[in-house]
Tab-separated table of C-alpha atoms in Angstrom:
chain	number	residue	atom	x	y	z
A	20	MET	CA	2.060	-72.407	27.942
A	21	VAL	CA	5.146	-70.499	29.036
A	22	CYS	CA	6.857	-71.369	25.779
A	23	GLY	CA	3.849	-70.097	23.830
A	24	VAL	CA	3.886	-66.794	25.660
A	25	LYS	CA	7.618	-66.495	25.147
A	26	GLY	CA	7.268	-67.143	21.404
A	27	MET	CA	4.490	-64.617	21.121
A	28	PHE	CA	6.563	-62.033	23.013
A	29	GLN	CA	9.544	-62.596	20.701
A	30	LYS	CA	7.334	-62.200	17.622
A	31	GLN	CA	5.820	-58.934	18.930
A	32	SER	CA	9.284	-57.644	19.887
A	33	SER	CA	10.560	-58.360	16.393
A	34	MET	CA	7.627	-56.473	14.876
A	35	ALA	CA	8.208	-53.510	17.206
A	36	ALA	CA	11.891	-53.503	16.383
A	37	ALA	CA	11.084	-53.500	12.696
A	38	LYS	CA	8.776	-50.520	13.151
A	39	VAL	CA	11.417	-48.633	15.116
A	40	LEU	CA	13.995	-49.425	12.461
A	41	THR	CA	11.636	-48.172	9.742
A	42	LEU	CA	11.016	-44.971	11.700
A	43	LEU	CA	14.723	-44.412	12.271
A	44	CYS	CA	15.394	-44.909	8.583
A	45	SER	CA	12.731	-42.326	7.747
A	46	LEU	CA	14.213	-39.827	10.137
A	47	TRP	CA	17.690	-40.576	8.815
A	48	ALA	CA	16.462	-39.732	5.302
A	49	PHE	CA	15.622	-36.222	6.485
A	50	ALA	CA	18.621	-35.716	8.725
A	51	VAL	CA	21.343	-37.256	6.585
A	52	PRO	CA	23.714	-34.696	5.091
A	53	ALA	CA	23.136	-34.001	1.431
A	54	MET	CA	25.305	-35.825	-1.033
A	55	PRO	CA	27.862	-33.607	-2.781
A	56	GLN	CA	25.991	-33.863	-6.093
A	57	GLN	CA	22.705	-32.823	-4.461
A	58	ARG	CA	24.326	-29.834	-2.737
A	59	SER	CA	25.942	-28.815	-6.038
A	60	ASP	CA	22.583	-28.902	-7.832
A	61	LEU	CA	21.045	-26.818	-5.076
A	62	ARG	CA	23.738	-24.156	-5.304
A	63	ARG	CA	23.389	-24.047	-9.084
A	64	THR	CA	19.656	-23.441	-8.809
A	65	HIS	CA	20.181	-20.718	-6.210
A	66	THR	CA	22.748	-18.993	-8.456
A	67	ALA	CA	20.701	-19.427	-11.622
A	68	PHE	CA	17.637	-17.875	-9.962
A	69	HIS	CA	19.498	-14.758	-8.845
A	70	ASN	CA	21.367	-14.417	-12.130
A	71	ALA	CA	18.055	-14.613	-14.001
A	72	LEU	CA	16.650	-11.859	-11.788
A	73	ARG	CA	19.728	-9.728	-12.431
A	74	ASP	CA	19.599	-10.320	-16.194
A	75	ALA	CA	15.790	-10.088	-16.458
A	76	ASP	CA	15.839	-13.535	-18.076
A	77	ALA	CA	12.209	-14.617	-18.038
A	78	SER	CA	12.913	-17.889	-19.878
A	79	VAL	CA	15.256	-19.126	-17.144
A	80	LEU	CA	12.821	-18.084	-14.428
A	81	GLU	CA	10.007	-19.849	-16.266
A	82	ARG	CA	11.963	-23.115	-15.907
A	83	ARG	CA	13.375	-22.560	-12.423
A	84	LEU	CA	10.223	-21.401	-10.618
A	85	ASP	CA	7.704	-23.847	-9.215
A	86	GLU	CA	4.147	-23.321	-10.452
A	87	HIS	CA	3.083	-22.292	-6.942
A	88	PHE	CA	5.966	-19.817	-6.498
A	89	THR	CA	5.325	-16.699	-4.392
A	90	TRP	CA	7.570	-13.716	-3.654
A	91	THR	CA	6.683	-11.900	-0.429
A	92	HIS	CA	8.154	-8.391	-0.227
A	93	THR	CA	8.984	-6.145	2.727
A	94	ASP	CA	5.661	-4.324	2.513
A	95	GLY	CA	3.644	-7.549	2.419
A	96	LEU	CA	3.076	-7.500	-1.349
A	97	VAL	CA	2.870	-11.080	-2.659
A	98	GLN	CA	3.750	-11.824	-6.281
A	99	SER	CA	2.966	-15.058	-8.063
A	100	LYS	CA	5.072	-16.647	-10.777
A	101	ALA	CA	2.839	-15.078	-13.424
A	102	ASP	CA	3.106	-11.643	-11.760
A	103	LEU	CA	6.899	-11.753	-11.673
A	104	LEU	CA	7.253	-12.951	-15.268
A	105	GLU	CA	4.853	-10.254	-16.464
A	106	LYS	CA	6.879	-7.531	-14.709
A	107	ILE	CA	10.126	-8.771	-16.189
A	108	ARG	CA	8.765	-9.205	-19.708
A	109	GLY	CA	7.177	-5.762	-19.489
A	110	GLY	CA	10.456	-4.136	-18.487
A	111	LYS	CA	9.153	-3.110	-15.056
A	112	LEU	CA	11.850	-4.962	-13.086
A	113	ARG	CA	15.409	-4.230	-14.143
A	114	TYR	CA	18.548	-4.457	-12.016
A	115	ALA	CA	21.845	-2.823	-12.886
A	116	GLU	CA	23.510	-4.741	-10.048
A	117	LEU	CA	22.546	-7.829	-8.045
A	118	SER	CA	24.901	-9.858	-5.885
A	119	THR	CA	24.430	-12.301	-3.009
A	120	ASP	CA	26.620	-13.437	-0.126
A	121	GLN	CA	26.464	-14.891	3.388
A	122	GLU	CA	24.430	-17.845	2.070
A	123	ILE	CA	23.470	-20.638	4.462
A	124	PHE	CA	22.115	-23.823	2.845
A	125	ASN	CA	19.855	-26.233	4.734
A	126	GLU	CA	18.746	-29.266	2.752
A	127	TYR	CA	16.142	-31.867	3.687
A	128	ALA	CA	14.742	-34.853	1.804
A	129	GLN	CA	12.640	-33.018	-0.742
A	130	ALA	CA	13.065	-29.393	0.302
A	131	ALA	CA	15.772	-26.852	1.030
A	132	VAL	CA	15.974	-23.397	2.599
A	133	VAL	CA	18.654	-20.842	1.750
A	134	THR	CA	19.125	-17.615	3.693
A	135	GLY	CA	21.438	-14.849	2.616
A	136	HIS	CA	22.215	-11.193	2.056
A	137	SER	CA	21.852	-9.360	-1.248
A	138	LYS	CA	22.970	-5.971	-2.540
A	139	ARG	CA	21.066	-4.549	-5.520
A	140	ARG	CA	20.562	-1.459	-7.610
A	141	TYR	CA	17.714	-0.808	-10.014
A	142	THR	CA	18.699	0.462	-13.465
A	143	ASP	CA	16.976	3.805	-12.876
A	144	ALA	CA	18.321	4.307	-9.335
A	145	ALA	CA	21.506	6.065	-8.316
A	146	LYS	CA	22.017	4.158	-5.082
A	147	PRO	CA	21.982	0.439	-4.248
A	148	PHE	CA	19.931	-1.099	-1.469
A	149	GLU	CA	20.399	-4.178	0.697
A	150	LEU	CA	18.090	-6.941	1.803
A	151	ARG	CA	17.978	-10.243	3.636
A	152	TYR	CA	16.314	-13.100	1.815
A	153	THR	CA	14.954	-16.573	2.440
A	154	LEU	CA	14.707	-18.855	-0.573
A	155	THR	CA	12.654	-22.055	-0.296
A	156	LEU	CA	13.201	-24.794	-2.867
A	157	VAL	CA	11.443	-28.099	-3.503
A	158	LYS	CA	12.540	-31.195	-5.373
A	159	VAL	CA	10.417	-31.868	-8.444
A	160	GLY	CA	11.629	-35.108	-9.960
A	161	ARG	CA	15.399	-34.690	-10.030
A	162	GLN	CA	15.364	-30.905	-10.283
A	163	TRP	CA	15.256	-28.183	-7.673
A	164	LYS	CA	12.514	-25.585	-8.179
A	165	VAL	CA	12.181	-22.247	-6.389
A	166	ALA	CA	8.934	-22.399	-4.423
A	167	ALA	CA	9.049	-19.216	-2.337
A	168	TYR	CA	11.139	-16.076	-1.908
A	169	HIS	CA	10.881	-13.727	1.036
A	170	THR	CA	12.843	-10.461	0.973
A	171	THR	CA	13.218	-7.841	3.682
A	172	ILE	CA	14.839	-4.567	2.672
A	173	PHE	CA	16.914	-2.782	5.257
A	174	THR	CA	18.146	0.741	4.772
A	175	PRO	CA	21.532	1.757	6.179
A	176	GLY	CA	20.833	4.335	8.840
A	177	ALA	CA	17.116	3.533	8.846
A	178	GLY	CA	17.013	3.810	12.614
A	179	GLN	CA	18.433	7.330	12.555
A	180	LEU	CA	16.485	10.564	12.641
A	181	LEU	CA	15.504	11.754	9.176
A	182	GLN	CA	17.481	14.978	9.521
A	183	VAL	CA	20.568	12.933	10.382
A	184	ARG	CA	20.057	10.667	7.373
A	185	LEU	CA	19.890	13.833	5.274
A	186	GLY	CA	23.286	14.930	6.586
A	187	TYR	CA	22.269	17.407	9.299
A	188	PRO	CA	22.793	17.368	13.084
A	189	PRO	CA	20.077	15.958	15.364
A	190	ASP	CA	18.965	19.440	16.481
A	191	ALA	CA	18.490	20.751	12.919
A	192	LYS	CA	15.076	22.149	11.971
A	193	LEU	CA	14.344	21.278	8.343
A	194	LEU	CA	11.275	22.632	6.564
A	195	ILE	CA	9.578	21.758	3.268
A	196	LEU	CA	7.322	24.475	1.852
A	197	ASN	CA	5.167	22.747	-0.759
A	198	ALA	CA	2.512	24.327	-2.986
A	199	ASP	CA	-0.335	21.995	-3.956
A	200	ASP	CA	-2.781	22.112	-6.875
A	201	LEU	CA	-0.584	23.181	-9.785
A	202	ALA	CA	-2.443	22.759	-13.124
A	203	VAL	CA	-5.856	23.614	-11.674
A	204	SER	CA	-5.707	27.013	-13.370
A	205	HIS	CA	-3.386	29.457	-15.081
A	206	SER	CA	-3.602	31.664	-11.985
A	207	GLU	CA	-2.528	28.779	-9.740
A	208	ASP	CA	0.388	28.052	-12.048
A	209	THR	CA	1.740	31.574	-12.356
A	210	ALA	CA	1.528	32.207	-8.607
A	211	SER	CA	3.296	28.938	-7.828
A	212	PHE	CA	5.924	29.360	-10.558
A	213	ASP	CA	6.765	32.802	-9.207
A	214	ALA	CA	7.073	31.390	-5.672
A	215	LEU	CA	9.375	28.631	-6.915
A	216	ASP	CA	11.504	31.041	-8.945
A	217	HIS	CA	11.955	33.378	-5.961
A	218	LYS	CA	12.565	30.447	-3.551
A	219	LEU	CA	9.561	31.350	-1.428
A	220	ILE	CA	8.635	27.657	-1.584
A	221	THR	CA	10.843	24.618	-2.058
A	222	SER	CA	8.584	22.240	-3.979
A	223	ALA	CA	5.147	21.885	-5.547
A	224	THR	CA	2.754	19.116	-6.556
A	225	VAL	CA	0.902	18.868	-9.831
A	226	MET	CA	-2.607	17.648	-10.690
A	227	VAL	CA	-2.085	15.817	-13.975
A	228	PRO	CA	-5.789	15.467	-14.967
A	229	CYS	CA	-6.413	19.217	-14.738
A	230	PRO	CA	-6.735	21.488	-17.811
A	231	TRP	CA	-3.541	23.512	-17.248
A	232	PHE	CA	-1.193	20.556	-16.902
A	233	THR	CA	0.495	21.242	-20.247
A	234	GLU	CA	1.599	24.630	-18.904
A	235	VAL	CA	3.210	22.934	-15.908
A	236	ALA	CA	4.911	20.383	-18.143
A	237	ALA	CA	6.390	23.207	-20.225
A	238	TYR	CA	7.640	24.902	-17.052
A	239	ALA	CA	9.207	21.639	-15.874
A	240	LYS	CA	11.134	21.279	-19.137
A	241	ALA	CA	12.343	24.884	-18.956
A	242	HIS	CA	13.238	24.574	-15.249
A	243	PRO	CA	14.747	21.108	-14.718
A	244	GLU	CA	15.912	22.204	-11.273
A	245	ALA	CA	12.307	22.709	-10.101
A	246	ASP	CA	11.238	20.255	-7.399
A	247	LEU	CA	7.866	19.023	-8.677
A	248	GLY	CA	5.878	16.077	-7.370
A	249	LEU	CA	2.460	14.725	-8.305
A	250	HIS	CA	-0.743	15.543	-6.448
A	251	LEU	CA	-2.480	12.311	-7.470
A	252	THR	CA	-6.060	13.221	-8.248
A	253	LEU	CA	-9.252	11.167	-7.961
A	254	THR	CA	-11.690	13.992	-7.131
A	255	ALA	CA	-13.038	17.109	-8.854
A	256	GLU	CA	-14.529	19.254	-6.108
A	257	TRP	CA	-15.531	22.524	-7.818
A	258	GLU	CA	-19.179	23.013	-8.774
A	259	THR	CA	-18.806	24.176	-12.376
A	260	TYR	CA	-15.202	23.279	-13.162
A	261	ARG	CA	-14.745	19.550	-13.656
A	262	TRP	CA	-12.199	17.020	-14.844
A	263	GLY	CA	-11.927	13.263	-15.180
A	264	PRO	CA	-9.415	10.440	-15.387
A	265	ILE	CA	-6.318	10.199	-17.538
A	266	ALA	CA	-7.028	6.523	-18.182
A	267	SER	CA	-9.885	5.680	-20.514
A	268	ARG	CA	-13.209	5.943	-18.707
A	269	ALA	CA	-13.988	2.472	-20.008
A	270	LEU	CA	-11.070	1.161	-17.917
A	271	VAL	CA	-11.978	3.022	-14.708
A	272	PRO	CA	-15.781	3.296	-14.623
A	273	SER	CA	-15.932	3.108	-10.823
A	274	LEU	CA	-13.973	6.372	-10.549
A	275	VAL	CA	-16.470	8.573	-12.399
A	276	GLY	CA	-19.880	9.877	-11.434
A	277	PRO	CA	-23.011	10.430	-13.537
A	278	ASP	CA	-21.436	13.386	-15.394
A	279	GLY	CA	-18.479	11.272	-16.541
A	280	ASN	CA	-16.008	13.119	-14.303
A	281	PHE	CA	-14.439	12.335	-10.947
A	282	TYR	CA	-16.607	12.363	-7.836
A	283	ALA	CA	-16.548	15.555	-5.786
A	284	SER	CA	-15.564	14.054	-2.438
A	285	PRO	CA	-13.093	11.497	-1.060
A	286	GLU	CA	-16.001	9.788	0.671
A	287	ASP	CA	-17.636	9.061	-2.694
A	288	VAL	CA	-14.359	7.747	-4.071
A	289	ALA	CA	-13.932	5.400	-1.108
A	290	LYS	CA	-17.523	4.220	-1.523
A	291	HIS	CA	-17.455	3.515	-5.262
A	292	ALA	CA	-13.854	3.007	-6.395
A	293	LYS	CA	-12.483	-0.422	-7.258
A	294	LEU	CA	-8.901	-0.813	-6.149
A	295	ASN	CA	-7.605	-2.181	-9.442
A	296	GLU	CA	-9.089	0.846	-11.219
A	297	VAL	CA	-7.515	3.215	-8.693
A	298	GLU	CA	-4.152	1.618	-9.453
A	299	THR	CA	-4.749	1.916	-13.197
A	300	GLU	CA	-5.537	5.617	-12.894
A	301	ILE	CA	-2.699	6.676	-10.619
A	302	ARG	CA	-0.233	4.786	-12.804
A	303	ALA	CA	-1.680	6.586	-15.836
A	304	GLN	CA	-1.161	9.960	-14.138
A	305	ILE	CA	2.465	9.162	-13.316
A	306	GLU	CA	3.151	7.891	-16.823
A	307	ARG	CA	1.502	10.940	-18.417
A	308	ALA	CA	3.720	13.251	-16.370
A	309	LYS	CA	6.871	11.310	-17.235
A	310	SER	CA	5.973	11.157	-20.930
A	311	MET	CA	5.747	14.957	-20.970
A	312	GLY	CA	9.139	15.459	-19.360
A	313	LEU	CA	8.154	15.849	-15.713
A	314	GLU	CA	10.133	13.481	-13.486
A	315	PRO	CA	8.319	13.625	-10.131
A	316	SER	CA	10.216	14.105	-6.894
A	317	HIS	CA	7.452	12.664	-4.717
A	318	LEU	CA	3.764	11.768	-4.524
A	319	ASP	CA	0.841	12.921	-2.440
A	320	ALA	CA	-2.922	12.829	-2.854
A	321	HIS	CA	-5.393	15.611	-3.619
A	322	MET	CA	-7.887	16.031	-0.768
A	323	HIS	CA	-6.021	13.166	0.985
A	324	THR	CA	-8.227	10.737	-0.941
A	325	LEU	CA	-5.645	7.941	-1.064
A	326	TYR	CA	-5.278	8.081	2.726
A	327	ARG	CA	-9.013	7.568	3.207
A	328	THR	CA	-8.856	3.776	3.797
A	329	PRO	CA	-6.054	1.243	4.395
A	330	GLU	CA	-6.974	-0.404	1.096
A	331	LEU	CA	-6.616	2.805	-0.926
A	332	PHE	CA	-3.405	3.645	0.907
A	333	GLY	CA	-2.074	0.175	0.185
A	334	VAL	CA	-2.493	0.751	-3.555
A	335	PHE	CA	-0.864	4.182	-3.221
A	336	LEU	CA	2.096	2.758	-1.300
A	337	LYS	CA	2.555	-0.128	-3.719
A	338	VAL	CA	2.756	2.185	-6.738
A	339	ALA	CA	5.018	4.684	-4.957
A	340	ARG	CA	7.474	1.946	-4.051
A	341	GLU	CA	7.526	0.576	-7.572
A	342	TYR	CA	8.365	4.050	-8.904
A	343	LYS	CA	10.797	4.602	-5.990
A	344	LEU	CA	9.148	7.843	-4.929
A	345	PRO	CA	8.659	9.143	-1.375
A	346	ILE	CA	5.152	10.016	-0.297
A	347	ARG	CA	3.684	12.708	1.918
A	348	MET	CA	3.441	11.321	5.435
A	349	ALA	CA	3.701	12.694	8.959
A	350	ARG	CA	3.475	11.478	12.524
A	351	ASN	CA	1.446	14.322	14.012
A	352	ASP	CA	-1.873	14.397	12.199
A	353	GLN	CA	-4.726	12.372	10.791
A	354	PRO	CA	-5.151	10.887	8.235
A	355	PHE	CA	-1.422	10.164	8.155
A	356	GLN	CA	-1.126	8.710	11.653
A	357	SER	CA	-3.582	5.890	11.006
A	358	MET	CA	-1.530	4.709	8.028
A	359	LEU	CA	1.842	4.630	9.819
A	360	PRO	CA	1.607	0.872	10.583
A	361	LEU	CA	1.609	0.210	6.840
A	362	MET	CA	4.950	1.953	6.326
A	363	ALA	CA	8.120	-0.150	6.170
A	364	PRO	CA	11.175	0.357	8.386
A	365	GLY	CA	13.414	2.931	6.763
A	366	ASP	CA	10.689	4.610	4.703
A	367	PRO	CA	11.675	8.293	4.911
A	368	MET	CA	8.882	10.475	6.218
A	369	PRO	CA	8.643	13.950	7.772
A	370	ASP	CA	7.875	14.215	11.445
A	371	ALA	CA	5.078	16.770	11.178
A	372	ILE	CA	2.833	18.499	8.661
A	373	PHE	CA	0.810	21.719	8.920
A	374	SER	CA	-1.569	23.890	6.943
A	375	PRO	CA	-3.942	26.616	8.202
A	376	GLY	CA	-7.531	25.536	8.570
A	377	GLU	CA	-10.848	27.310	8.702
A	378	ASP	CA	-10.228	28.111	12.368
A	379	VAL	CA	-7.520	30.644	11.402
A	380	PRO	CA	-9.137	34.047	10.752
A	381	ALA	CA	-8.061	36.028	7.696
A	382	SER	CA	-6.412	38.618	9.935
A	383	GLY	CA	-4.393	35.972	11.796
A	384	TRP	CA	-2.541	34.227	8.996
A	385	THR	CA	0.800	35.963	9.434
A	386	ASP	CA	0.723	35.249	13.174
A	387	TYR	CA	-0.161	31.610	12.440
A	388	TYR	CA	2.880	31.103	10.236
A	389	VAL	CA	5.290	33.098	12.403
A	390	ASN	CA	4.249	31.178	15.534
A	391	LEU	CA	4.433	27.890	13.691
A	392	ILE	CA	7.989	28.639	12.569
A	393	LYS	CA	9.043	29.827	16.035
A	394	ASN	CA	7.790	26.569	17.532
A	395	LEU	CA	9.259	24.173	15.006
A	396	GLN	CA	10.871	21.164	16.644
A	397	PRO	CA	14.097	19.528	15.486
A	398	GLY	CA	13.325	17.192	12.624
A	399	VAL	CA	11.645	17.506	9.232
A	400	THR	CA	8.384	19.420	8.897
A	401	GLU	CA	6.226	20.078	5.847
A	402	ILE	CA	3.879	23.019	5.357
A	403	PHE	CA	1.602	22.627	2.366
A	404	LEU	CA	0.114	25.715	0.750
A	405	HIS	CA	-2.343	26.652	-1.998
A	406	LEU	CA	-1.188	29.641	-4.020
A	407	ALA	CA	-3.149	31.614	-6.622
A	408	HIS	CA	-4.197	35.144	-7.486
A	409	ASP	CA	-7.610	36.363	-6.435
A	410	ASP	CA	-8.604	37.147	-10.012
A	411	ALA	CA	-11.595	36.531	-12.275
A	412	GLU	CA	-10.376	33.083	-13.318
A	413	THR	CA	-9.873	31.779	-9.778
A	414	GLN	CA	-13.112	33.345	-8.564
A	415	ALA	CA	-15.077	31.667	-11.359
A	416	ILE	CA	-13.518	28.262	-10.682
A	417	MET	CA	-13.891	28.381	-6.899
A	418	VAL	CA	-17.343	29.909	-6.685
A	419	ASN	CA	-19.108	29.367	-3.332
A	420	HIS	CA	-15.865	28.287	-1.633
A	421	SER	CA	-14.708	30.561	1.130
A	422	ASP	CA	-12.362	27.822	2.329
A	423	TRP	CA	-9.476	27.212	-0.046
A	424	GLY	CA	-11.088	29.647	-2.485
A	425	ALA	CA	-9.699	32.591	-4.452
A	426	ALA	CA	-9.243	34.974	-1.519
A	427	TRP	CA	-7.773	32.186	0.609
A	428	ARG	CA	-5.097	31.387	-2.001
A	429	GLN	CA	-4.174	35.022	-2.551
A	430	ARG	CA	-3.821	35.452	1.209
A	431	GLU	CA	-1.569	32.416	1.451
A	432	LEU	CA	0.635	33.768	-1.343
A	433	GLU	CA	0.954	37.143	0.388
A	434	THR	CA	1.674	35.580	3.767
A	435	ILE	CA	4.416	33.206	2.617
A	436	SER	CA	6.006	36.151	0.754
A	437	SER	CA	5.826	38.504	3.736
A	438	ALA	CA	8.871	39.992	5.449
A	439	GLU	CA	7.596	38.701	8.797
A	440	VAL	CA	7.582	35.069	7.665
A	441	ARG	CA	10.962	35.308	5.930
A	442	LYS	CA	12.455	36.910	9.060
A	443	ALA	CA	11.007	34.177	11.262
A	444	LEU	CA	12.693	31.535	9.086
A	445	ALA	CA	16.059	33.296	9.389
A	446	ASP	CA	15.781	34.097	13.090
A	447	ASN	CA	14.931	30.513	13.990
A	448	HIS	CA	17.700	29.009	11.859
A	449	VAL	CA	15.273	26.985	9.760
A	450	ILE	CA	16.857	25.057	6.885
A	451	LEU	CA	14.650	24.854	3.799
A	452	ILE	CA	14.762	21.591	1.877
A	453	GLY	CA	12.705	19.987	-0.876
A	454	TRP	CA	11.356	16.554	-1.650
A	455	ARG	CA	14.244	15.824	-3.978
A	456	ASP	CA	16.475	15.738	-0.912
A	457	ILE	CA	14.312	13.006	0.591
A	458	LYS	CA	14.073	11.094	-2.695
A	459	LYS	CA	17.862	10.673	-2.645
A	460	LEU	CA	17.468	8.341	0.335
A	461	LEU	CA	15.539	5.785	-1.751
């Protein structure tokens, strides 16, 4: 009986030992250092992937990318293999420079992870940028395929105050004076052009869908030094003066109301608009401006429509980053504050933004601006204005609008031109800058 128990114990021990040995062999397969040939293949795939990105070689990427490939960007945007290949084939992703260094390779049985640093410059950008990346590869048969790419852009000096990044001391008070709504009318254009020419304002934003856009485009060609951004437009708020999308209405049906034009309010846009159609339209507005010789310095949104929801803002931010344009943001006021979590580290943005509201009486506008200037804090501030002449054209367009109407715009023009406001700027050592200054940081 003892011998039987002993034999049984030996048999069970042998089986257990075999299981342990099998387990150890499995673990060894994952932990064993890669053979030189395997490591060489891995490095070649890593290099080929980055070279193909640099050279916009879609055919190489087609072979090197796994079918389930995803590229996760700093802002959370996720691109599939098809998305990336479409961008490259369409000429929307072009690098003039792309190099990598500081690579660390970690290889396992059927997978590998590479981390590193990369310096890049887009073909249409003056300055390079840097990022950290994580590249995940999987073994498919005998070949390495790129399964995932995660990139995090970091901007040198991103932790510094914006005024310091712009080359000024920490206590500097920088001010952008921006006129909105160019192209709404001839009166709006002439008032704003005059303010730009006489340096009463430092920049302006243009509504591409509006009837007088061709006049602004002609001005931009004749004045290449003019700092002009785009006031991306998805609303048409005036009762008898309407406009619609730049894109074909058949492509953006959710953006138009029963009359075939834009909705009158941001609330209606947020209620009806489909995000893919919003993206189509704002891209069309940017491309129309560029095709007519206007290279925008920045982007913002008419009636703050694109700040209305996180989803709309996400589309806005995505497009702005692809075009490498700064956007109107601020830390002191809604609706900007609620969108701050969606901004990436290093995104340049002013500290504060102001514009007189309905609570400022007509007789108090000069005092409003003078007090605002006297109380400016160190940093970058934007004041956005609406300039036009109180003439028959503006009165007809803005009928039944006491707020932001004809008289309002004339008053704003007179106030920003006044000796009191100009003296306040000088006395308080305010430095006027434009959006082109901020664009240089991108």
